[in-house]
Coordinates of C-alpha atoms in Angstrom, one line a residue:
Chain A
M1 CA -21.4 5.5 14.9
A2 CA -21.0 1.7 14.2
Q3 CA -23.5 0.2 11.8
P4 CA -25.4 -2.9 12.9
N5 CA -23.2 -5.0 10.7
N6 CA -20.1 -3.7 12.5
K7 CA -21.3 -5.3 15.7
I8 CA -20.0 -8.6 14.4
D9 CA -17.5 -9.7 17.0
H10 CA -13.7 -10.0 16.5
V11 CA -13.2 -10.9 12.9
P12 CA -9.6 -12.3 12.7
E13 CA -7.2 -10.0 10.8
P14 CA -6.3 -12.5 8.1
T15 CA -10.1 -12.8 7.4
L16 CA -10.4 -9.0 7.3
R17 CA -7.6 -8.9 4.8
R18 CA -9.3 -11.4 2.5
L19 CA -12.8 -9.9 2.6
P20 CA -12.0 -7.1 0.1
W21 CA -10.9 -9.7 -2.4
Y22 CA -14.3 -11.4 -2.2
L23 CA -15.9 -8.0 -2.6
S24 CA -13.9 -7.3 -5.7
V25 CA -14.8 -10.6 -7.3
C26 CA -18.5 -10.0 -6.5
R27 CA -18.3 -6.5 -8.1
L28 CA -16.7 -8.0 -11.2
L29 CA -19.3 -10.8 -11.5
K30 CA -22.2 -8.4 -10.9
S31 CA -20.9 -6.1 -13.7
R32 CA -21.1 -9.2 -15.9
G33 CA -24.7 -9.7 -15.0
E34 CA -24.2 -12.7 -12.7
T35 CA -26.5 -13.1 -9.7
Y36 CA -25.0 -16.1 -7.7
V37 CA -21.5 -17.2 -7.0
S38 CA -20.3 -20.5 -5.6
S39 CA -17.4 -20.8 -3.2
T40 CA -15.7 -22.9 -5.8
R41 CA -15.9 -20.0 -8.2
L42 CA -14.7 -17.5 -5.5
S43 CA -11.9 -20.0 -4.8
K44 CA -10.9 -20.1 -8.4
E45 CA -10.9 -16.3 -8.7
T46 CA -9.0 -15.6 -5.5
N47 CA -6.7 -18.6 -5.1
I48 CA -8.1 -19.2 -1.6
V49 CA -9.4 -22.7 -0.7
A50 CA -13.2 -22.9 -0.7
S51 CA -13.5 -24.1 2.9
Q52 CA -11.5 -21.0 4.0
I53 CA -13.8 -18.8 2.0
A54 CA -16.9 -20.3 3.7
K55 CA -15.3 -19.8 7.1
D56 CA -14.4 -16.2 6.3
L57 CA -17.9 -15.4 5.1
S58 CA -19.5 -17.0 8.1
C59 CA -17.6 -14.6 10.3
V60 CA -19.8 -11.8 8.8
N61 CA -22.9 -14.0 9.1
I62 CA -23.1 -14.9 5.4
V63 CA -24.1 -18.5 4.6
G64 CA -24.3 -19.9 1.1
R65 CA -27.2 -22.0 -0.2
T66 CA -26.5 -25.5 -1.3
R67 CA -25.9 -25.8 -5.0
V68 CA -26.6 -22.1 -5.9
G69 CA -24.0 -20.6 -3.7
Y70 CA -24.0 -17.0 -2.5
D71 CA -26.4 -14.3 -3.6
I72 CA -24.1 -11.6 -5.1
D73 CA -26.3 -8.6 -4.2
N74 CA -26.5 -9.8 -0.6
L75 CA -22.8 -10.5 -0.5
L76 CA -22.0 -7.0 -1.9
E77 CA -24.3 -5.3 0.6
V78 CA -23.0 -7.1 3.6
L79 CA -19.3 -6.8 2.7
E80 CA -19.4 -3.1 1.6
N81 CA -21.3 -2.3 4.8
F82 CA -19.0 -4.4 7.0
L83 CA -15.8 -3.1 5.4
G84 CA -16.9 0.5 6.1
F85 CA -17.2 1.5 2.4
T86 CA -20.8 2.6 2.6
T87 CA -20.3 5.2 5.3
I88 CA -18.3 8.3 4.3
H89 CA -15.4 8.8 6.7
K90 CA -13.9 12.3 6.6
A91 CA -10.2 12.7 6.6
F92 CA -7.4 15.3 6.7
L93 CA -4.3 14.8 4.7
F94 CA -0.9 16.0 6.1
G95 CA 1.8 16.7 3.6
A96 CA 0.6 17.8 0.1
G97 CA 3.8 16.9 -1.7
R98 CA 4.1 14.4 -4.5
L99 CA 2.4 11.4 -2.9
G100 CA 0.0 13.6 -0.9
K101 CA -1.2 15.4 -4.1
A102 CA -1.5 12.0 -5.8
L103 CA -3.9 10.9 -3.1
L104 CA -5.9 14.1 -3.2
N105 CA -6.4 13.5 -6.9
D106 CA -7.5 9.9 -6.4
T107 CA -11.2 10.3 -6.3
G108 CA -11.5 6.5 -6.1
L109 CA -11.0 6.7 -2.3
K110 CA -14.4 8.3 -2.0
Q111 CA -16.0 5.3 -3.6
F112 CA -14.5 3.3 -0.7
G113 CA -15.8 5.5 2.0
L114 CA -12.9 8.0 2.5
E115 CA -13.4 11.7 1.8
V116 CA -10.4 14.0 2.2
V117 CA -11.9 17.4 3.2
A118 CA -8.7 19.4 3.7
A119 CA -5.0 19.1 3.5
F120 CA -2.2 20.6 5.6
D121 CA 1.3 21.6 4.8
T122 CA 4.0 24.2 5.7
D123 CA 5.1 25.2 2.3
P124 CA 4.0 28.9 1.8
R125 CA 3.9 28.3 -2.0
I126 CA 0.9 25.9 -1.8
I127 CA -0.9 27.1 1.4
G128 CA -4.2 28.9 0.5
H129 CA -4.3 27.0 -2.8
S130 CA -6.3 23.8 -3.4
T131 CA -5.8 20.4 -5.2
A132 CA -8.7 18.6 -6.8
G133 CA -11.0 21.1 -5.0
I134 CA -9.5 20.3 -1.6
P135 CA -8.1 23.3 0.3
I136 CA -4.5 23.3 1.6
Y137 CA -4.1 25.0 5.0
H138 CA -1.1 25.7 7.2
I139 CA -0.5 23.0 9.8
N140 CA -0.8 25.8 12.5
D141 CA -4.5 26.0 11.5
L142 CA -5.1 22.4 12.5
E143 CA -6.8 23.1 15.8
A144 CA -9.3 25.5 14.3
K145 CA -10.1 23.2 11.3
M146 CA -10.5 20.2 13.7
R147 CA -13.3 22.1 15.5
R148 CA -14.9 22.9 12.2
Y149 CA -14.7 19.5 10.4
K150 CA -14.8 17.0 13.2
V151 CA -12.5 14.6 11.4
K152 CA -11.2 11.4 13.0
I153 CA -8.8 10.2 10.3
G154 CA -5.5 11.6 9.3
I155 CA -3.5 10.6 6.2
L156 CA 0.3 11.0 6.8
T157 CA 2.3 11.8 3.6
V158 CA 5.0 14.2 5.0
P159 CA 8.7 13.6 4.6
I160 CA 10.1 11.2 7.3
D161 CA 11.9 14.1 9.1
N162 CA 8.5 15.5 10.1
A163 CA 6.5 12.3 10.4
Q164 CA 6.7 11.9 14.1
E165 CA 6.1 15.6 14.9
V166 CA 3.1 15.8 12.6
A167 CA 1.7 12.5 14.0
D168 CA 2.1 14.0 17.5
K169 CA 0.1 17.1 16.5
M170 CA -2.7 15.0 14.9
V171 CA -3.1 13.0 18.2
V172 CA -3.1 16.2 20.3
W173 CA -5.9 17.8 18.3
G174 CA -8.1 14.7 18.2
I175 CA -7.2 12.5 15.2
K176 CA -8.1 8.8 16.2
A177 CA -6.7 6.9 13.2
I178 CA -3.6 7.6 11.1
W179 CA -3.1 6.1 7.7
N180 CA 0.7 6.2 7.5
F181 CA 2.2 6.3 4.1
T182 CA 5.7 7.2 5.3
P183 CA 8.3 4.4 5.6
L184 CA 8.7 5.5 9.3
R185 CA 7.1 3.6 12.2
I186 CA 5.4 6.4 14.1
R187 CA 4.8 6.2 17.9
V188 CA 1.3 6.9 19.1
P189 CA -0.7 6.2 22.3
N190 CA -2.4 2.8 22.5
D191 CA -5.9 4.1 21.7
I192 CA -4.9 5.5 18.3
V193 CA -5.2 3.3 15.2
V194 CA -2.3 3.2 12.8
Q195 CA -2.5 1.7 9.4
N196 CA 0.9 1.5 7.7
T197 CA 0.9 1.5 3.9
S198 CA 4.5 1.9 2.8
L199 CA 4.8 1.7 -1.0
Y200 CA 8.6 1.5 -0.7
A201 CA 8.5 -1.4 1.7
H202 CA 6.3 -3.3 -0.8
L203 CA 8.7 -2.3 -3.6
S204 CA 11.6 -3.8 -1.8
L205 CA 9.7 -7.0 -1.1
M206 CA 9.0 -7.3 -4.8
F207 CA 12.6 -6.6 -5.8
N208 CA 13.8 -9.2 -3.4
R209 CA 11.4 -11.8 -4.7
L210 CA 12.3 -11.0 -8.3
D211 CA 16.0 -11.3 -7.6
G212 CA 15.4 -14.6 -5.7
M213 CA 13.4 -15.9 -8.6
E214 CA 16.1 -15.0 -11.1
C215 CA 18.8 -16.6 -9.0
A216 CA 16.7 -19.8 -8.8
N217 CA 16.2 -19.7 -12.6
D218 CA 20.0 -19.2 -13.2
E219 CA 20.9 -22.3 -11.2
Chain B
M1 CA 21.8 -9.3 -12.2
A2 CA 21.9 -9.9 -8.4
Q3 CA 24.2 -7.8 -6.4
P4 CA 26.7 -9.5 -4.0
N5 CA 24.6 -8.4 -1.1
N6 CA 21.5 -10.1 -2.6
K7 CA 23.3 -13.4 -2.3
I8 CA 22.3 -13.4 1.4
D9 CA 20.3 -16.6 1.8
H10 CA 16.6 -16.7 2.6
V11 CA 15.8 -13.7 4.8
P12 CA 12.4 -14.4 6.4
E13 CA 9.6 -12.3 5.1
P14 CA 8.8 -10.7 8.5
T15 CA 12.4 -9.5 8.6
L16 CA 12.2 -8.2 5.1
R17 CA 9.1 -6.2 6.0
R18 CA 11.0 -4.6 9.0
L19 CA 14.3 -3.8 7.2
P20 CA 12.8 -0.7 5.4
W21 CA 11.8 0.7 8.8
Y22 CA 15.4 0.5 10.1
L23 CA 16.5 2.1 6.8
S24 CA 14.1 5.0 7.4
V25 CA 15.4 5.6 10.9
C26 CA 19.0 5.6 9.7
R27 CA 18.1 8.1 7.0
L28 CA 16.5 10.3 9.5
L29 CA 19.4 10.1 12.0
K30 CA 21.9 10.7 9.3
S31 CA 20.1 13.9 8.1
R32 CA 20.4 15.0 11.7
G33 CA 24.2 14.5 11.6
E34 CA 24.4 11.3 13.7
T35 CA 27.0 8.7 12.9
Y36 CA 26.1 5.7 15.1
V37 CA 22.9 4.2 16.3
S38 CA 22.4 1.7 19.1
S39 CA 19.8 -1.1 18.8
T40 CA 18.1 0.5 21.9
R41 CA 17.6 3.7 19.9
L42 CA 16.4 1.7 16.8
S43 CA 14.1 -0.1 19.2
K44 CA 12.7 3.2 20.6
E45 CA 12.1 4.6 17.1
T46 CA 10.5 1.5 15.6
N47 CA 8.7 -0.1 18.5
I48 CA 10.5 -3.4 17.8
V49 CA 12.4 -5.2 20.6
A50 CA 16.2 -4.7 20.4
S51 CA 16.9 -8.4 20.3
Q52 CA 14.7 -8.8 17.3
I53 CA 16.5 -5.9 15.6
A54 CA 19.9 -7.4 16.2
K55 CA 18.6 -10.7 14.8
D56 CA 17.1 -9.0 11.7
L57 CA 20.3 -7.1 11.0
S58 CA 22.4 -10.2 11.4
C59 CA 20.4 -11.7 8.6
V60 CA 22.0 -9.2 6.2
N61 CA 25.4 -9.7 7.9
I62 CA 25.3 -6.5 9.9
V63 CA 26.8 -6.8 13.4
G64 CA 26.8 -3.8 15.8
R65 CA 29.8 -2.8 18.0
T66 CA 29.6 -3.1 21.7
R67 CA 28.7 0.2 23.3
V68 CA 28.8 2.3 20.0
G69 CA 26.2 0.3 18.1
Y70 CA 25.8 0.4 14.3
D71 CA 27.7 2.6 11.9
I72 CA 24.9 4.5 10.2
D73 CA 26.7 5.0 6.8
N74 CA 27.4 1.2 6.7
L75 CA 23.9 0.3 7.7
L76 CA 22.5 2.7 5.0
E77 CA 24.7 1.2 2.3
V78 CA 24.0 -2.4 3.2
L79 CA 20.2 -1.9 3.6
E80 CA 19.7 0.2 0.5
N81 CA 21.7 -2.2 -1.5
F82 CA 20.0 -5.3 -0.1
L83 CA 16.5 -3.9 -0.5
G84 CA 17.2 -3.2 -4.2
F85 CA 17.0 0.6 -3.9
T86 CA 20.4 1.3 -5.4
T87 CA 19.8 -0.5 -8.7
I88 CA 17.3 1.1 -11.1
H89 CA 14.6 -1.4 -12.0
K90 CA 12.7 -0.3 -15.1
A91 CA 8.9 -0.8 -15.1
F92 CA 5.8 -0.4 -17.3
L93 CA 2.6 0.9 -15.9
F94 CA -0.7 -0.6 -17.1
G95 CA -3.8 1.6 -16.7
A96 CA -3.1 5.4 -16.7
G97 CA -6.3 6.3 -14.9
R98 CA -6.5 8.2 -11.6
L99 CA -4.2 6.0 -9.5
G100 CA -2.0 5.2 -12.5
K101 CA -1.4 8.9 -13.2
A102 CA -0.8 9.5 -9.5
L103 CA 2.0 6.9 -9.6
L104 CA 3.5 8.3 -12.8
N105 CA 3.7 11.7 -11.0
D106 CA 5.4 10.1 -7.9
T107 CA 9.0 10.8 -8.7
G108 CA 9.8 9.4 -5.2
L109 CA 9.6 5.9 -6.7
K110 CA 12.8 6.5 -8.6
Q111 CA 14.7 7.3 -5.4
F112 CA 13.7 3.8 -4.3
G113 CA 14.9 2.1 -7.4
L114 CA 11.8 2.0 -9.6
E115 CA 11.7 3.9 -12.9
V116 CA 8.5 3.8 -14.9
V117 CA 9.6 4.1 -18.6
A118 CA 6.2 3.8 -20.3
A119 CA 2.5 3.4 -19.6
F120 CA -0.2 1.5 -21.4
D121 CA -3.9 2.1 -21.8
T122 CA -6.7 1.6 -24.2
D123 CA -8.3 5.1 -24.0
P124 CA -7.8 6.8 -27.3
R125 CA -8.0 10.2 -25.6
I126 CA -4.7 9.7 -23.7
I127 CA -2.8 7.4 -26.0
G128 CA 0.1 9.2 -27.7
H129 CA 0.2 11.7 -24.8
S130 CA 2.5 11.6 -21.8
T131 CA 2.3 12.1 -18.1
A132 CA 5.3 13.5 -16.2
G133 CA 7.3 12.8 -19.3
I134 CA 6.3 9.2 -19.5
P135 CA 4.8 8.2 -22.8
I136 CA 1.4 6.4 -22.9
Y137 CA 1.0 3.7 -25.6
H138 CA -1.8 1.4 -26.6
I139 CA -1.7 -2.0 -24.9
N140 CA -1.5 -3.6 -28.4
D141 CA 2.0 -2.0 -28.7
L142 CA 3.2 -4.0 -25.7
E143 CA 5.1 -6.7 -27.6
A144 CA 7.1 -4.1 -29.6
K145 CA 7.8 -2.0 -26.5
M146 CA 8.9 -5.0 -24.5
R147 CA 11.5 -5.8 -27.1
R148 CA 12.7 -2.2 -27.0
Y149 CA 12.8 -1.6 -23.2
K150 CA 13.5 -5.1 -21.8
V151 CA 11.4 -4.4 -18.8
K152 CA 10.7 -7.0 -16.1
I153 CA 8.3 -5.2 -13.8
G154 CA 4.7 -4.3 -14.5
I155 CA 2.5 -2.0 -12.3
L156 CA -1.2 -2.9 -12.6
T157 CA -3.6 0.0 -12.1
V158 CA -6.4 -0.9 -14.5
P159 CA -10.0 -1.3 -13.4
I160 CA -10.8 -4.7 -11.9
D161 CA -12.8 -5.7 -15.1
N162 CA -9.6 -5.8 -17.1
A163 CA -7.1 -6.7 -14.3
Q164 CA -6.8 -10.5 -15.1
E165 CA -6.7 -9.9 -18.9
V166 CA -4.0 -7.3 -18.7
A167 CA -2.0 -9.5 -16.2
D168 CA -2.2 -12.4 -18.7
K169 CA -0.9 -10.1 -21.5
M170 CA 2.0 -9.0 -19.2
V171 CA 3.0 -12.6 -18.5
V172 CA 2.8 -13.6 -22.2
W173 CA 5.1 -10.8 -23.3
G174 CA 7.7 -11.4 -20.6
I175 CA 6.9 -9.4 -17.4
K176 CA 8.4 -11.3 -14.4
A177 CA 7.0 -9.3 -11.5
I178 CA 3.6 -7.6 -11.1
W179 CA 2.9 -4.8 -8.6
N180 CA -0.8 -5.2 -8.3
F181 CA -2.7 -2.1 -7.0
T182 CA -6.1 -3.5 -8.0
P183 CA -8.2 -5.0 -5.2
L184 CA -8.5 -8.2 -7.3
R185 CA -6.3 -11.3 -6.7
I186 CA -4.8 -12.0 -10.1
R187 CA -3.8 -15.5 -11.2
V188 CA -0.4 -16.0 -12.7
P189 CA 2.1 -18.9 -13.2
N190 CA 4.3 -19.9 -10.3
D191 CA 7.4 -18.2 -11.6
I192 CA 5.8 -14.8 -11.7
V193 CA 6.2 -12.5 -8.6
V194 CA 3.1 -10.7 -7.5
Q195 CA 3.2 -7.9 -4.9
N196 CA -0.3 -6.9 -3.8
T197 CA -0.7 -3.3 -2.6
S198 CA -4.5 -2.7 -2.3
L199 CA -5.1 0.8 -0.8
Y200 CA -8.8 -0.1 -0.3
A201 CA -8.0 -3.3 1.6
H202 CA -5.8 -1.2 4.0
L203 CA -8.6 1.4 4.2
S204 CA -11.1 -1.2 5.3
L205 CA -8.7 -2.5 8.0
M206 CA -8.3 1.0 9.3
F207 CA -12.1 1.6 9.4
N208 CA -12.6 -1.6 11.1
R209 CA -10.0 -0.9 13.8
L210 CA -11.4 2.6 14.3
D211 CA -14.9 1.3 14.7
G212 CA -13.7 -1.4 17.1
M213 CA -11.8 1.3 19.1
E214 CA -14.9 3.5 19.3
C215 CA -17.1 0.6 20.5
A216 CA -14.5 -0.3 23.2
N217 CA -14.5 3.4 24.3
D218 CA -18.3 3.5 24.4
E219 CA -18.5 0.6 26.7

């Protein structure tokens, strides 16, 4: 399954988190017709010090050329490949409510390597229907659909009351990675990958910083 | 503007990131009719060690009672208030494309204290229309709308090519906090709060962990 570029050993997580930023800058510069980018320029665009950028890129075996910098096409190819955006990963979505439907409609995910092939819910009013061309099945059909689609990724967008129960079902039927959008910490076996993306947790961080900033300005 | 509970000094960011998890567990337990929760139970539900939970909650002046634990109603009230979910923060959304429209449709945000009152775009086909009852204006009308709505929060969901330019406009016209959904690091003055929520960065972290797990299992 893994691409040759994924064989790169143990990229530290902070580096992993920064790589998509460099990728975005490269995409932007390419769309403006540029062919090379210096680490100084990358630094200016990302607010990350140039030496850190050079270190991060060397983790994925990218080395810049003195004076010219990095070849943008090469950087794009290596980063997109390494970040998994060039391989389509199929996924099931669990919970086709507000947020779930929003994600089904977000065709941008496919550009980044994620294709949602089916959704699951328990609401009889939506089962048998589809959103953005993606069929919605009853959660009880999961076993059969897992056999048919051979999916490894599950997106969790159910209400918190069902989050753990649905996560348990995913694991039983063979899901290996859960993208958890609920604000609940789900418990899974050690060999299951969980990526938490809680919009509400981010929202509270922002409110808190904004209030702090205003208190500071009032003083 | 700040609530009394926001006066709590300097809660460390890791604690801030964990507080929404405790809140979610409390909501879940309350919906099941429970009135008290022990730190052991909170620990089991969140995978965070009990001593850390007690430390985190003491940061927001919550102390449990020996043997009974924490009063769930009290915990809910303090956490919701502290996290800013009980005050409605008005926001503008910039870029009513796929992801932007998805967020406009996500009425769940309002339950967590964020109300999007208007959206801005440059596409003549959608300007003058509305999504989920939220009007879409031309970005050139921002100055006038800022005077009318007195909004402090801007949600950035434009394509990366326009992200910096739109962020600059927000700052010029008085936005104080930017919730950045683009995968681009935007540059803003020091007194502006930026909260990055890049779905694609999270996606690549998940792909990477999943590939790593599969390599480990293959060995």
